[in-house]
CSV table of C-alpha atoms in Angstrom, one decimal:
chain,number,residue,atom,x,y,z
A,1,MET,CA,20.7,-10.5,156.7
A,2,LYS,CA,22.1,-9.1,152.9
A,3,ILE,CA,20.1,-5.5,153.7
A,4,ARG,CA,21.8,-5.0,157.1
A,5,TYR,CA,25.6,-6.0,155.4
A,6,LEU,CA,25.0,-3.3,152.5
A,7,ILE,CA,23.7,-1.1,155.3
A,8,PHE,CA,26.8,-1.5,157.3
A,9,THR,CA,29.2,-1.2,154.2
A,10,ALA,CA,27.9,2.3,152.7
A,11,SER,CA,27.6,3.2,156.8
A,12,LEU,CA,31.5,2.0,156.4
A,13,LEU,CA,32.0,4.0,153.5
A,14,ILE,CA,31.2,7.1,154.4
A,15,ILE,CA,32.5,7.2,157.8
A,16,TRP,CA,35.8,6.5,155.2
A,17,SER,CA,35.3,9.2,152.8
A,18,CYS,CA,35.0,11.7,155.2
A,19,SER,CA,38.5,11.1,156.7
A,20,LYS,CA,39.9,10.6,153.5
A,21,PRO,CA,42.3,13.1,153.5
A,22,LYS,CA,41.3,15.1,150.5
A,23,GLU,CA,42.8,15.1,147.4
A,24,ILE,CA,45.2,18.2,146.3
A,25,ASN,CA,46.9,17.8,142.7
A,26,ILE,CA,50.0,19.8,142.6
A,27,ASP,CA,53.4,19.5,140.3
A,28,SER,CA,55.9,18.5,143.4
A,29,LYS,CA,58.8,18.4,141.1
A,30,LYS,CA,58.7,21.7,139.6
A,31,LEU,CA,58.2,22.7,143.5
A,32,LEU,CA,61.3,21.5,144.1
A,33,LYS,CA,62.9,22.8,141.2
A,34,ASN,CA,61.9,26.3,142.3
A,35,LEU,CA,63.4,25.7,145.5
A,36,GLN,CA,66.5,24.5,144.4
A,37,ILE,CA,66.8,27.2,142.0
A,38,LEU,CA,66.3,29.7,144.5
A,39,SER,CA,68.3,28.5,147.1
A,40,ASN,CA,71.1,28.3,144.1
A,41,ASP,CA,74.7,29.3,145.5
A,42,SER,CA,74.6,31.8,142.5
A,43,LEU,CA,71.9,33.6,144.4
A,44,GLU,CA,74.6,34.6,146.6
A,45,GLY,CA,72.1,34.3,149.4
A,46,ARG,CA,69.3,37.0,148.2
A,47,PHE,CA,70.3,39.9,150.9
A,48,PHE,CA,68.6,42.5,150.6
A,49,SER,CA,69.6,45.0,147.8
A,50,LYS,CA,72.8,42.9,146.3
A,51,PRO,CA,73.0,41.6,143.4
A,52,GLY,CA,71.2,38.3,143.8
A,53,ASN,CA,68.8,39.6,145.3
A,54,TYR,CA,67.8,41.6,141.9
A,55,LYS,CA,68.1,38.5,140.3
A,56,THR,CA,66.4,37.2,142.6
A,57,GLN,CA,63.2,39.8,141.9
A,58,LYS,CA,63.7,38.8,138.3
A,59,PHE,CA,63.4,35.1,138.5
A,60,ILE,CA,59.9,35.5,140.7
A,61,ILE,CA,58.6,37.5,138.3
A,62,LYS,CA,59.0,34.9,135.5
A,63,LYS,CA,57.0,32.8,137.6
A,64,PHE,CA,54.7,35.7,138.4
A,65,LYS,CA,54.0,35.7,134.8
A,66,ASP,CA,54.0,32.1,133.9
A,67,VAL,CA,51.4,31.7,136.0
A,68,GLY,CA,49.8,34.3,134.3
A,69,LEU,CA,48.5,36.5,137.8
A,70,GLN,CA,47.8,40.3,137.4
A,71,THR,CA,50.1,42.9,137.8
A,72,MET,CA,48.7,45.5,140.2
A,73,TYR,CA,50.8,48.1,139.6
A,74,GLN,CA,51.3,49.9,136.4
A,75,ASN,CA,51.4,46.8,134.4
A,76,ASN,CA,54.1,45.5,136.7
A,77,TYR,CA,54.9,43.3,139.3
A,78,LEU,CA,57.7,44.8,141.0
A,79,GLN,CA,56.8,47.6,143.4
A,80,GLU,CA,60.2,49.3,144.2
A,81,PHE,CA,61.4,50.7,147.6
A,82,SER,CA,63.8,52.7,149.2
A,83,TYR,CA,65.2,52.5,152.5
A,84,THR,CA,67.2,55.0,154.0
A,85,PHE,CA,69.0,53.7,157.5
A,86,LYS,CA,69.9,56.9,159.0
A,87,GLY,CA,73.1,57.9,161.0
A,88,GLN,CA,74.1,54.5,160.0
A,89,LYS,CA,76.7,53.9,157.6
A,90,ARG,CA,77.4,51.7,154.7
A,91,GLN,CA,80.0,48.8,155.7
A,92,ASP,CA,77.2,49.2,159.7
A,93,VAL,CA,74.3,48.0,158.1
A,94,PHE,CA,75.6,46.0,154.9
A,95,PRO,CA,78.8,44.0,157.2
A,96,ILE,CA,79.6,41.3,154.7
A,97,GLU,CA,81.3,43.9,152.5
A,98,LYS,CA,84.5,45.9,152.2
A,99,PRO,CA,84.5,49.0,154.4
A,100,THR,CA,86.0,51.3,151.2
A,101,GLU,CA,87.7,54.4,151.8
A,102,ASN,CA,85.0,57.0,149.9
A,103,LEU,CA,82.4,55.7,152.1
A,104,SER,CA,83.8,55.9,155.5
A,105,ASN,CA,82.2,59.0,156.1
A,106,VAL,CA,78.5,58.3,155.0
A,107,SER,CA,76.0,59.1,157.6
A,108,ASP,CA,73.6,57.8,156.0
A,109,THR,CA,72.9,54.8,153.6
A,110,THR,CA,70.0,54.0,151.2
A,111,ALA,CA,69.3,50.4,150.0
A,112,ILE,CA,66.7,49.7,147.0
A,113,GLY,CA,64.6,46.7,147.7
A,114,GLY,CA,61.3,46.0,146.1
A,115,ASN,CA,58.4,43.2,146.3
A,116,ILE,CA,57.2,41.1,143.9
A,117,ILE,CA,52.7,41.5,143.8
A,118,GLY,CA,50.4,39.6,141.6
A,119,MET,CA,46.9,38.3,142.1
A,120,LEU,CA,43.6,36.2,141.4
A,121,LYS,CA,40.7,38.1,140.6
A,122,GLY,CA,38.4,36.5,143.1
A,123,GLU,CA,34.2,37.5,142.8
A,124,THR,CA,34.5,39.4,145.6
A,125,ASN,CA,36.3,42.5,146.6
A,126,LYS,CA,37.3,41.1,149.7
A,127,THR,CA,41.0,40.1,149.6
A,128,ILE,CA,43.4,37.4,150.9
A,129,VAL,CA,47.2,38.6,151.1
A,130,ILE,CA,49.2,35.8,150.9
A,131,THR,CA,52.7,36.7,152.1
A,132,ALA,CA,56.5,34.8,151.6
A,133,HIS,CA,59.6,36.7,152.0
A,134,PHE,CA,62.4,36.1,149.5
A,135,ASP,CA,64.8,37.7,151.2
A,136,HIS,CA,67.7,36.1,153.5
A,137,LEU,CA,71.6,36.3,154.7
A,138,GLY,CA,73.9,36.7,151.7
A,139,ILE,CA,77.2,36.0,152.4
A,140,LYS,CA,79.1,36.4,155.6
A,141,ASN,CA,83.0,35.1,156.3
A,142,GLY,CA,82.5,33.9,153.1
A,143,LYS,CA,79.5,31.0,153.4
A,144,ILE,CA,76.6,31.5,151.4
A,145,PHE,CA,73.8,31.8,153.5
A,146,ASN,CA,71.3,29.7,151.1
A,147,GLY,CA,68.5,29.6,153.4
A,148,ALA,CA,66.7,27.1,151.4
A,149,ASP,CA,64.2,26.7,154.1
A,150,ASP,CA,64.0,30.4,155.4
A,151,ASN,CA,62.2,31.2,153.3
A,152,ALA,CA,62.9,30.3,149.5
A,153,SER,CA,60.3,27.1,150.8
A,154,GLY,CA,57.5,29.6,150.8
A,155,THR,CA,58.4,31.8,148.3
A,156,ALA,CA,58.6,28.9,146.0
A,157,ALA,CA,55.4,27.2,147.2
A,158,LEU,CA,53.6,31.3,146.2
A,159,PHE,CA,54.0,29.9,142.9
A,160,THR,CA,52.7,26.4,142.9
A,161,ILE,CA,49.3,27.7,145.6
A,162,ALA,CA,49.1,30.4,142.5
A,163,GLU,CA,49.6,27.8,139.6
A,164,TYR,CA,46.6,25.6,141.7
A,165,PHE,CA,44.3,28.0,142.2
A,166,LYS,CA,44.4,29.8,138.6
A,167,ASN,CA,41.9,28.1,137.1
A,168,LYS,CA,39.1,27.3,139.7
A,169,PRO,CA,36.3,29.8,141.2
A,170,ILE,CA,37.4,31.6,144.1
A,171,HIS,CA,35.7,34.3,146.5
A,172,HIS,CA,38.5,36.6,147.8
A,173,ASN,CA,40.8,38.1,145.6
A,174,LEU,CA,43.3,36.0,146.2
A,175,ILE,CA,46.9,38.5,146.5
A,176,PHE,CA,50.8,36.6,146.3
A,177,ALA,CA,52.9,38.5,147.6
A,178,ALA,CA,56.5,37.7,147.5
A,179,VAL,CA,58.5,41.0,149.9
A,180,ASP,CA,62.0,41.7,150.8
A,181,ALA,CA,64.2,42.8,153.7
A,182,GLU,CA,62.3,40.5,156.1
A,183,GLU,CA,65.8,39.3,157.5
A,184,ILE,CA,66.4,43.3,158.3
A,185,GLY,CA,62.4,44.6,160.1
A,186,SER,CA,60.2,43.2,157.5
A,187,LEU,CA,60.4,46.1,155.5
A,188,GLY,CA,58.6,45.1,152.3
A,189,ALA,CA,56.1,43.5,154.3
A,190,GLU,CA,55.1,47.4,156.0
A,191,TYR,CA,55.7,49.2,152.5
A,192,PHE,CA,53.5,46.6,151.0
A,193,LEU,CA,50.6,47.4,152.6
A,194,GLN,CA,51.5,51.3,153.7
A,195,ASN,CA,50.8,51.8,150.3
A,196,PHE,CA,47.8,49.5,149.4
A,197,LYS,CA,44.5,50.9,148.5
A,198,ASN,CA,41.5,49.6,149.9
A,199,LYS,CA,43.2,48.2,153.4
A,200,GLU,CA,39.9,47.6,155.0
A,201,ASN,CA,38.9,44.9,152.2
A,202,ILE,CA,42.1,42.9,153.6
A,203,VAL,CA,40.0,39.7,155.4
A,204,LEU,CA,43.1,37.7,156.2
A,205,ASN,CA,47.1,37.2,155.7
A,206,ILE,CA,48.9,34.0,155.9
A,207,ASN,CA,52.1,33.8,156.2
A,208,LEU,CA,54.6,31.3,154.9
A,209,ASP,CA,57.7,31.6,156.7
A,210,MET,CA,60.0,27.8,157.0
A,211,ILE,CA,57.9,25.8,155.4
A,212,SER,CA,60.7,22.7,154.1
A,213,HIS,CA,62.5,20.9,157.6
A,214,SER,CA,60.7,18.9,159.8
A,215,ASP,CA,63.9,16.6,160.9
A,216,TYR,CA,61.7,13.9,163.8
A,217,ASP,CA,58.3,14.3,163.3
A,218,PRO,CA,56.9,15.6,160.5
A,219,GLU,CA,55.3,18.3,162.5
A,220,LEU,CA,53.8,21.8,160.9
A,221,PHE,CA,53.0,24.5,163.1
A,222,ALA,CA,49.5,27.5,162.6
A,223,ALA,CA,50.1,29.5,164.4
A,224,GLY,CA,47.9,32.4,165.1
A,225,LEU,CA,44.5,31.6,166.6
A,226,TYR,CA,45.6,32.5,170.1
A,227,HIS,CA,44.6,36.2,168.2
A,228,TYR,CA,41.8,35.3,166.0
A,229,PRO,CA,39.9,32.0,167.4
A,230,ASN,CA,37.2,32.5,164.7
A,231,LEU,CA,39.8,31.3,162.6
A,232,ARG,CA,40.0,27.9,163.9
A,233,LYS,CA,37.4,25.7,162.1
A,234,PRO,CA,38.6,26.3,158.1
A,235,LEU,CA,42.1,24.4,159.9
A,236,GLU,CA,40.9,21.8,161.9
A,237,LYS,CA,38.6,20.7,158.6
A,238,ILE,CA,42.3,19.5,157.2
A,239,LYS,CA,43.4,16.3,156.1
A,240,SER,CA,46.6,14.6,156.0
A,241,ASP,CA,47.5,11.3,156.5
A,242,LYS,CA,51.5,12.9,156.1
A,243,LEU,CA,52.2,15.2,158.9
A,244,LYS,CA,50.2,16.7,162.2
A,245,LEU,CA,49.0,20.0,161.8
A,246,LEU,CA,49.7,21.6,165.5
A,247,PHE,CA,47.9,25.4,166.9
A,248,GLY,CA,50.2,27.3,168.7
A,249,HIS,CA,53.1,29.5,169.2
A,250,ASP,CA,51.2,32.9,169.3
A,251,ALA,CA,50.1,33.3,173.3
A,252,PRO,CA,52.6,35.3,174.8
A,253,GLU,CA,52.1,33.4,178.3
A,254,ASN,CA,53.1,30.1,177.7
A,255,LYS,CA,56.1,29.2,178.3
A,256,GLU,CA,56.4,26.3,176.8
A,257,GLN,CA,56.7,27.5,173.3
A,258,SER,CA,58.1,30.5,171.7
A,259,ASP,CA,55.9,33.1,171.1
A,260,TRP,CA,55.8,33.6,166.8
A,261,THR,CA,53.4,36.3,167.1
A,262,PHE,CA,56.1,39.0,165.8
A,263,SER,CA,58.8,36.7,164.3
A,264,SER,CA,57.8,37.4,160.6
A,265,ASP,CA,56.0,39.7,158.2
A,266,HIS,CA,52.5,38.2,159.3
A,267,ARG,CA,53.7,41.2,162.2
A,268,VAL,CA,52.9,44.3,159.9
A,269,PHE,CA,49.0,42.8,159.3
A,270,HIS,CA,48.4,41.9,162.9
A,271,ARG,CA,49.9,45.5,164.1
A,272,GLU,CA,46.8,46.6,161.5
A,273,LYS,CA,44.3,44.4,163.2
A,274,ILE,CA,44.2,42.6,160.2
A,275,PRO,CA,44.0,38.7,161.3
A,276,PHE,CA,46.6,36.2,160.9
A,277,ILE,CA,47.9,33.0,160.1
A,278,TYR,CA,50.9,32.1,160.3
A,279,PHE,CA,51.9,28.2,158.5
A,280,GLY,CA,56.4,27.9,160.1
A,281,VAL,CA,58.1,25.0,161.3
A,282,PRO,CA,60.1,25.7,164.9
A,283,ASP,CA,64.4,26.7,165.1
A,284,HIS,CA,66.0,24.0,163.5
A,285,LYS,CA,69.4,23.3,163.4
A,286,ASP,CA,70.0,24.7,160.3
A,287,TYR,CA,68.1,27.8,160.9
A,288,HIS,CA,70.4,30.8,160.2
A,289,ARG,CA,73.5,28.3,159.4
A,290,SER,CA,75.4,28.2,155.9
A,291,THR,CA,73.9,24.7,156.0
A,292,ASP,CA,70.5,25.0,155.3
A,293,THR,CA,70.2,23.9,151.8
A,294,TYR,CA,68.5,22.0,149.1
A,295,ALA,CA,70.2,18.7,150.4
A,296,THR,CA,68.7,19.7,154.3
A,297,ILE,CA,65.1,20.4,153.4
A,298,ASN,CA,62.6,17.2,154.0
A,299,LYS,CA,61.4,16.3,150.5
A,300,GLY,CA,58.2,15.0,151.3
A,301,PHE,CA,57.3,17.2,154.2
A,302,TYR,CA,57.4,19.8,152.2
A,303,ILE,CA,55.1,18.9,149.3
A,304,GLU,CA,52.6,17.9,152.0
A,305,SER,CA,53.1,21.5,154.5
A,306,VAL,CA,52.3,23.0,150.0
A,307,LYS,CA,49.2,20.5,150.3
A,308,VAL,CA,47.9,21.2,153.8
A,309,ILE,CA,48.1,25.3,153.5
A,310,ILE,CA,46.0,24.9,149.8
A,311,GLN,CA,43.2,23.2,152.0
A,312,ALA,CA,43.7,26.4,154.7
A,313,ILE,CA,43.6,28.5,152.0
A,314,GLU,CA,40.5,27.4,149.9
A,315,ASN,CA,38.4,26.3,153.1
A,316,PHE,CA,38.8,30.2,154.8
A,317,ASP,CA,38.0,31.6,151.0
A,318,VAL,CA,35.0,29.9,151.7
A,319,TYR,CA,34.2,30.3,155.3
A,320,LEU,CA,36.1,34.3,155.5
A,321,THR,CA,32.6,34.5,152.8
A,322,ASP,CA,29.3,33.9,155.3
């Protein structure tokens, strides 16, 4: 009888250990603090090529240095780029600015942006690129659009994810790309990929955009499996008892869900036939409004989202090596 009891108990322990969520240790306070800084009024909504955006770039560079990420561009994290809006006056491109007389006749507008890129070296030459855009909508009608969820949340997550992996053995190079100008057409992500050497070595893009706001059921979506169904197994292995990881928002014929295939920077990779998984939440009441602030994110949900994404990266790092 005692032997049967011991066997039964051992079986329960095996079942329990298999279903138990994996323990992911991160500095949650630092994660939240970085999000709070990135969505502060002092950065004036981080609009492309505006002073607040440039201040944001410097903050991200410091964080990448603190983690100890390798640089990729002449010992520099900053990948600067310019973009010319052909046939458009500056006040048409940047409507938040007041038109000035000396700009009224300018037919082309050139603006300077910048991606911040860092890397953890893996055991192979294959690469997983983790992207998050840091720009947002700036100031409109006197209101600051801080973009806490969109996308200070994804940007702050980059620092925490990099910190988690920096002393762990990894098979793939992990490139952390804080990209600019997503809100006006993914200009930063496009520039990054166009100028990436050995593009054929990129096996996956993981894009983080809006991962901190879930008002009702704690649900995070992973989009992309419709296009890349072979990526399902690593995601199905993820365990969390604090949020639901759902798949979807990627099938054009699904009339019940919006299709996110081209909704953020992962579209740049998809067009180049590079597989992607996009982590995000559906549009909510604060999306692209001045109320998207640190006060309106769901802190517990955000922390768990980052832990789930870390699990995904770990699983993909192993799965894509086989």
